[in-house]
Amino acid sequence: MSYLTRGIKGLSAAGDLSDSFRPQMTSLIDILTLLLVFLIQSFSAEGTLITPSSDLTLPISQSRLQPTVAPSLEITSNAVVAEGRVLATQSDIATQKTQEIPGVLEYCAQMRAAQTDTGRSLKIIIQCDRSVEFLIVKKVLFSCSKAGFTDYSVLVIED
């Protein structure tokens, strides 16, 4: 026997494989299944649940909380928008003497009526452009609270 064939078990002097290595298919399939499950679970399925409006510049924050599904209001530099519908314009809000915004109040009342679980606090997500004056944001929040929404989340860009 030569040096080459002596060190490898299973090779005969003729060089053919008598006891060739055969992987166990059951074990390989088990390993591949576990790897697949691990990759699926580690894949970030949370993603973006809420798509920010294209005309918004969201504030930057270091918060790591993920947004949950809830009704959303967009406070752009021109108007307050919900589901593509303009609820009030910025000029109308700025000239109002009262804190209530009728369009926002009506939208929030509709969203509250659509809520099925009345035992939970009502949540709303506010998407606000960073250039909007706080007085306008305050009026929007007041109108939401007047309609019964008590849990606010502000959508931000993670830093």
PDB file of C-alpha atoms in Angstrom:
ATOM      1  CA  MET A   1       0.000   0.000   0.000  1.00  0.00           C
ATOM      2  CA  SER A   2       1.244   3.415  -0.782  1.00  0.00           C
ATOM      3  CA  TYR A   3       1.509   6.309   1.657  1.00  0.00           C
ATOM      4  CA  LEU A   4      -1.433   8.096   0.052  1.00  0.00           C
ATOM      5  CA  THR A   5      -3.911   5.267   0.446  1.00  0.00           C
ATOM      6  CA  ARG A   6      -2.684   4.137   3.860  1.00  0.00           C
ATOM      7  CA  GLY A   7      -3.866   7.295   5.689  1.00  0.00           C
ATOM      8  CA  ILE A   8      -7.358   7.350   4.228  1.00  0.00           C
ATOM      9  CA  LYS A   9      -9.680   4.752   5.659  1.00  0.00           C
ATOM     10  CA  GLY A  10     -11.868   2.938   3.241  1.00  0.00           C
ATOM     11  CA  LEU A  11      -9.619   3.148   0.186  1.00  0.00           C
ATOM     12  CA  SER A  12      -8.325  -0.126  -1.051  1.00  0.00           C
ATOM     13  CA  ALA A  13      -5.085  -0.618  -2.934  1.00  0.00           C
ATOM     14  CA  ALA A  14      -6.992  -0.365  -6.185  1.00  0.00           C
ATOM     15  CA  GLY A  15      -8.245   3.115  -5.204  1.00  0.00           C
ATOM     16  CA  ASP A  16     -12.009   2.448  -5.267  1.00  0.00           C
ATOM     17  CA  LEU A  17     -14.256   3.393  -2.383  1.00  0.00           C
ATOM     18  CA  SER A  18     -15.391   0.408  -0.415  1.00  0.00           C
ATOM     19  CA  ASP A  19     -16.829   2.127   2.700  1.00  0.00           C
ATOM     20  CA  SER A  20     -17.627   5.548   1.285  1.00  0.00           C
ATOM     21  CA  PHE A  21     -18.851   8.299   3.556  1.00  0.00           C
ATOM     22  CA  ARG A  22     -22.584   8.823   3.257  1.00  0.00           C
ATOM     23  CA  PRO A  23     -24.153  11.759   5.118  1.00  0.00           C
ATOM     24  CA  GLN A  24     -27.308  11.043   7.051  1.00  0.00           C
ATOM     25  CA  MET A  25     -30.069  12.904   5.176  1.00  0.00           C
ATOM     26  CA  THR A  26     -32.354  13.058   8.221  1.00  0.00           C
ATOM     27  CA  SER A  27     -29.727  14.879  10.256  1.00  0.00           C
ATOM     28  CA  LEU A  28     -28.987  17.310   7.446  1.00  0.00           C
ATOM     29  CA  ILE A  29     -32.656  18.119   6.957  1.00  0.00           C
ATOM     30  CA  ASP A  30     -33.054  18.666  10.707  1.00  0.00           C
ATOM     31  CA  ILE A  31     -30.113  21.067  10.759  1.00  0.00           C
ATOM     32  CA  LEU A  32     -31.348  22.970   7.710  1.00  0.00           C
ATOM     33  CA  THR A  33     -34.836  23.234   9.220  1.00  0.00           C
ATOM     34  CA  LEU A  34     -33.420  24.633  12.462  1.00  0.00           C
ATOM     35  CA  LEU A  35     -31.308  27.141  10.535  1.00  0.00           C
ATOM     36  CA  LEU A  36     -34.339  28.206   8.521  1.00  0.00           C
ATOM     37  CA  VAL A  37     -36.457  28.677  11.654  1.00  0.00           C
ATOM     38  CA  PHE A  38     -33.660  30.650  13.311  1.00  0.00           C
ATOM     39  CA  LEU A  39     -33.265  32.933  10.287  1.00  0.00           C
ATOM     40  CA  ILE A  40     -36.999  33.541  10.038  1.00  0.00           C
ATOM     41  CA  GLN A  41     -37.241  34.426  13.734  1.00  0.00           C
ATOM     42  CA  SER A  42     -34.195  36.672  13.653  1.00  0.00           C
ATOM     43  CA  PHE A  43     -35.403  38.478  10.550  1.00  0.00           C
ATOM     44  CA  SER A  44     -36.919  41.797  11.537  1.00  0.00           C
ATOM     45  CA  ALA A  45     -40.556  41.323  10.703  1.00  0.00           C
ATOM     46  CA  GLU A  46     -41.585  44.406  12.630  1.00  0.00           C
ATOM     47  CA  GLY A  47     -40.447  46.817   9.961  1.00  0.00           C
ATOM     48  CA  THR A  48     -42.362  49.984   9.443  1.00  0.00           C
ATOM     49  CA  LEU A  49     -45.962  49.624  10.415  1.00  0.00           C
ATOM     50  CA  ILE A  50     -46.683  53.222   9.581  1.00  0.00           C
ATOM     51  CA  THR A  51     -45.423  54.897   6.462  1.00  0.00           C
ATOM     52  CA  PRO A  52     -44.560  58.538   7.093  1.00  0.00           C
ATOM     53  CA  SER A  53     -45.992  61.056   4.691  1.00  0.00           C
ATOM     54  CA  SER A  54     -43.649  62.210   1.953  1.00  0.00           C
ATOM     55  CA  ASP A  55     -44.127  65.894   2.796  1.00  0.00           C
ATOM     56  CA  LEU A  56     -43.117  65.450   6.459  1.00  0.00           C
ATOM     57  CA  THR A  57     -39.729  65.896   8.042  1.00  0.00           C
ATOM     58  CA  LEU A  58     -40.052  63.866  11.228  1.00  0.00           C
ATOM     59  CA  PRO A  59     -38.067  64.766  14.345  1.00  0.00           C
ATOM     60  CA  ILE A  60     -35.080  62.628  15.323  1.00  0.00           C
ATOM     61  CA  SER A  61     -35.172  60.710  18.588  1.00  0.00           C
ATOM     62  CA  GLN A  62     -33.195  58.072  20.417  1.00  0.00           C
ATOM     63  CA  SER A  63     -36.302  56.162  21.419  1.00  0.00           C
ATOM     64  CA  ARG A  64     -36.193  52.455  20.550  1.00  0.00           C
ATOM     65  CA  LEU A  65     -39.925  51.791  20.954  1.00  0.00           C
ATOM     66  CA  GLN A  66     -41.615  50.372  17.885  1.00  0.00           C
ATOM     67  CA  PRO A  67     -44.906  51.920  16.785  1.00  0.00           C
ATOM     68  CA  THR A  68     -48.075  49.888  17.054  1.00  0.00           C
ATOM     69  CA  VAL A  69     -51.065  49.913  14.769  1.00  0.00           C
ATOM     70  CA  ALA A  70     -53.370  52.798  15.661  1.00  0.00           C
ATOM     71  CA  PRO A  71     -55.222  55.632  13.935  1.00  0.00           C
ATOM     72  CA  SER A  72     -52.817  58.257  12.676  1.00  0.00           C
ATOM     73  CA  LEU A  73     -52.893  62.025  12.193  1.00  0.00           C
ATOM     74  CA  GLU A  74     -50.361  63.902  10.083  1.00  0.00           C
ATOM     75  CA  ILE A  75     -49.551  67.496  10.970  1.00  0.00           C
ATOM     76  CA  THR A  76     -47.804  68.828   7.878  1.00  0.00           C
ATOM     77  CA  SER A  77     -46.532  72.326   7.317  1.00  0.00           C
ATOM     78  CA  ASN A  78     -49.798  73.131   5.481  1.00  0.00           C
ATOM     79  CA  ALA A  79     -52.596  71.091   7.068  1.00  0.00           C
ATOM     80  CA  VAL A  80     -53.734  68.358   9.433  1.00  0.00           C
ATOM     81  CA  VAL A  81     -54.372  65.242   7.365  1.00  0.00           C
ATOM     82  CA  ALA A  82     -55.843  61.824   8.210  1.00  0.00           C
ATOM     83  CA  GLU A  83     -56.162  58.981   5.699  1.00  0.00           C
ATOM     84  CA  GLY A  84     -55.490  61.370   2.824  1.00  0.00           C
ATOM     85  CA  ARG A  85     -58.280  63.712   3.906  1.00  0.00           C
ATOM     86  CA  VAL A  86     -57.528  67.286   4.975  1.00  0.00           C
ATOM     87  CA  LEU A  87     -59.124  67.897   8.366  1.00  0.00           C
ATOM     88  CA  ALA A  88     -57.977  71.492   8.812  1.00  0.00           C
ATOM     89  CA  THR A  89     -55.481  73.877   7.263  1.00  0.00           C
ATOM     90  CA  GLN A  90     -52.695  75.511   9.261  1.00  0.00           C
ATOM     91  CA  SER A  91     -54.037  79.011   8.586  1.00  0.00           C
ATOM     92  CA  ASP A  92     -57.498  78.046   9.900  1.00  0.00           C
ATOM     93  CA  ILE A  93     -56.000  76.532  13.046  1.00  0.00           C
ATOM     94  CA  ALA A  94     -53.745  79.527  13.706  1.00  0.00           C
ATOM     95  CA  THR A  95     -56.639  82.005  13.461  1.00  0.00           C
ATOM     96  CA  GLN A  96     -59.036  80.022  15.663  1.00  0.00           C
ATOM     97  CA  LYS A  97     -59.711  81.394  19.105  1.00  0.00           C
ATOM     98  CA  THR A  98     -60.743  78.038  20.610  1.00  0.00           C
ATOM     99  CA  GLN A  99     -58.489  75.071  21.310  1.00  0.00           C
ATOM    100  CA  GLU A 100     -60.785  72.624  19.493  1.00  0.00           C
ATOM    101  CA  ILE A 101     -60.304  71.842  15.830  1.00  0.00           C
ATOM    102  CA  PRO A 102     -63.707  70.699  14.473  1.00  0.00           C
ATOM    103  CA  GLY A 103     -62.308  68.473  11.692  1.00  0.00           C
ATOM    104  CA  VAL A 104     -59.888  66.688  14.035  1.00  0.00           C
ATOM    105  CA  LEU A 105     -62.566  66.311  16.692  1.00  0.00           C
ATOM    106  CA  GLU A 106     -64.959  64.761  14.149  1.00  0.00           C
ATOM    107  CA  TYR A 107     -62.299  62.359  12.788  1.00  0.00           C
ATOM    108  CA  CYS A 108     -61.292  61.242  16.293  1.00  0.00           C
ATOM    109  CA  ALA A 109     -64.944  60.712  17.246  1.00  0.00           C
ATOM    110  CA  GLN A 110     -65.356  58.475  14.182  1.00  0.00           C
ATOM    111  CA  MET A 111     -62.216  56.503  15.116  1.00  0.00           C
ATOM    112  CA  ARG A 112     -63.440  56.147  18.688  1.00  0.00           C
ATOM    113  CA  ALA A 113     -66.799  54.829  17.496  1.00  0.00           C
ATOM    114  CA  ALA A 114     -64.970  52.268  15.342  1.00  0.00           C
ATOM    115  CA  GLN A 115     -62.995  50.955  18.346  1.00  0.00           C
ATOM    116  CA  THR A 116     -64.385  47.632  19.515  1.00  0.00           C
ATOM    117  CA  ASP A 117     -62.427  47.212  22.753  1.00  0.00           C
ATOM    118  CA  THR A 118     -63.789  49.937  25.030  1.00  0.00           C
ATOM    119  CA  GLY A 119     -61.823  48.764  28.099  1.00  0.00           C
ATOM    120  CA  ARG A 120     -58.462  49.853  26.693  1.00  0.00           C
ATOM    121  CA  SER A 121     -57.200  53.400  26.502  1.00  0.00           C
ATOM    122  CA  LEU A 122     -57.599  54.833  23.032  1.00  0.00           C
ATOM    123  CA  LYS A 123     -54.307  55.349  21.220  1.00  0.00           C
ATOM    124  CA  ILE A 124     -53.498  57.689  18.357  1.00  0.00           C
ATOM    125  CA  ILE A 125     -50.240  58.244  16.488  1.00  0.00           C
ATOM    126  CA  ILE A 126     -49.221  61.794  15.660  1.00  0.00           C
ATOM    127  CA  GLN A 127     -46.918  62.379  12.695  1.00  0.00           C
ATOM    128  CA  CYS A 128     -45.709  65.941  12.913  1.00  0.00           C
ATOM    129  CA  ASP A 129     -43.355  67.952  10.776  1.00  0.00           C
ATOM    130  CA  ARG A 130     -40.535  69.369  12.862  1.00  0.00           C
ATOM    131  CA  SER A 131     -41.192  72.907  11.590  1.00  0.00           C
ATOM    132  CA  VAL A 132     -44.800  73.063  12.883  1.00  0.00           C
ATOM    133  CA  GLU A 133     -45.445  75.494  15.736  1.00  0.00           C
ATOM    134  CA  PHE A 134     -46.227  73.930  19.093  1.00  0.00           C
ATOM    135  CA  LEU A 135     -49.488  75.899  19.389  1.00  0.00           C
ATOM    136  CA  ILE A 136     -50.883  73.924  16.438  1.00  0.00           C
ATOM    137  CA  VAL A 137     -49.682  70.609  17.886  1.00  0.00           C
ATOM    138  CA  LYS A 138     -51.248  71.567  21.210  1.00  0.00           C
ATOM    139  CA  LYS A 139     -54.610  72.262  19.557  1.00  0.00           C
ATOM    140  CA  VAL A 140     -54.491  68.916  17.717  1.00  0.00           C
ATOM    141  CA  LEU A 141     -53.686  67.068  20.951  1.00  0.00           C
ATOM    142  CA  PHE A 142     -56.465  68.921  22.765  1.00  0.00           C
ATOM    143  CA  SER A 143     -58.980  67.957  20.073  1.00  0.00           C
ATOM    144  CA  CYS A 144     -57.859  64.313  20.247  1.00  0.00           C
ATOM    145  CA  SER A 145     -58.216  64.256  24.025  1.00  0.00           C
ATOM    146  CA  LYS A 146     -61.641  65.906  23.804  1.00  0.00           C
ATOM    147  CA  ALA A 147     -62.732  63.001  21.561  1.00  0.00           C
ATOM    148  CA  GLY A 148     -61.517  60.466  24.129  1.00  0.00           C
ATOM    149  CA  PHE A 149     -58.006  59.563  22.960  1.00  0.00           C
ATOM    150  CA  THR A 150     -55.749  59.424  26.003  1.00  0.00           C
ATOM    151  CA  ASP A 151     -52.653  57.624  24.721  1.00  0.00           C
ATOM    152  CA  TYR A 152     -50.484  59.570  22.262  1.00  0.00           C
ATOM    153  CA  SER A 153     -47.465  58.386  20.316  1.00  0.00           C
ATOM    154  CA  VAL A 154     -45.368  60.735  18.251  1.00  0.00           C
ATOM    155  CA  LEU A 155     -43.752  59.172  15.205  1.00  0.00           C
ATOM    156  CA  VAL A 156     -40.040  59.975  15.018  1.00  0.00           C
ATOM    157  CA  ILE A 157     -36.961  58.881  13.100  1.00  0.00           C
ATOM    158  CA  GLU A 158     -34.689  56.622  15.134  1.00  0.00           C
ATOM    159  CA  ASP A 159     -31.222  58.106  15.628  1.00  0.00           C
TER     160      ASP A 159
END
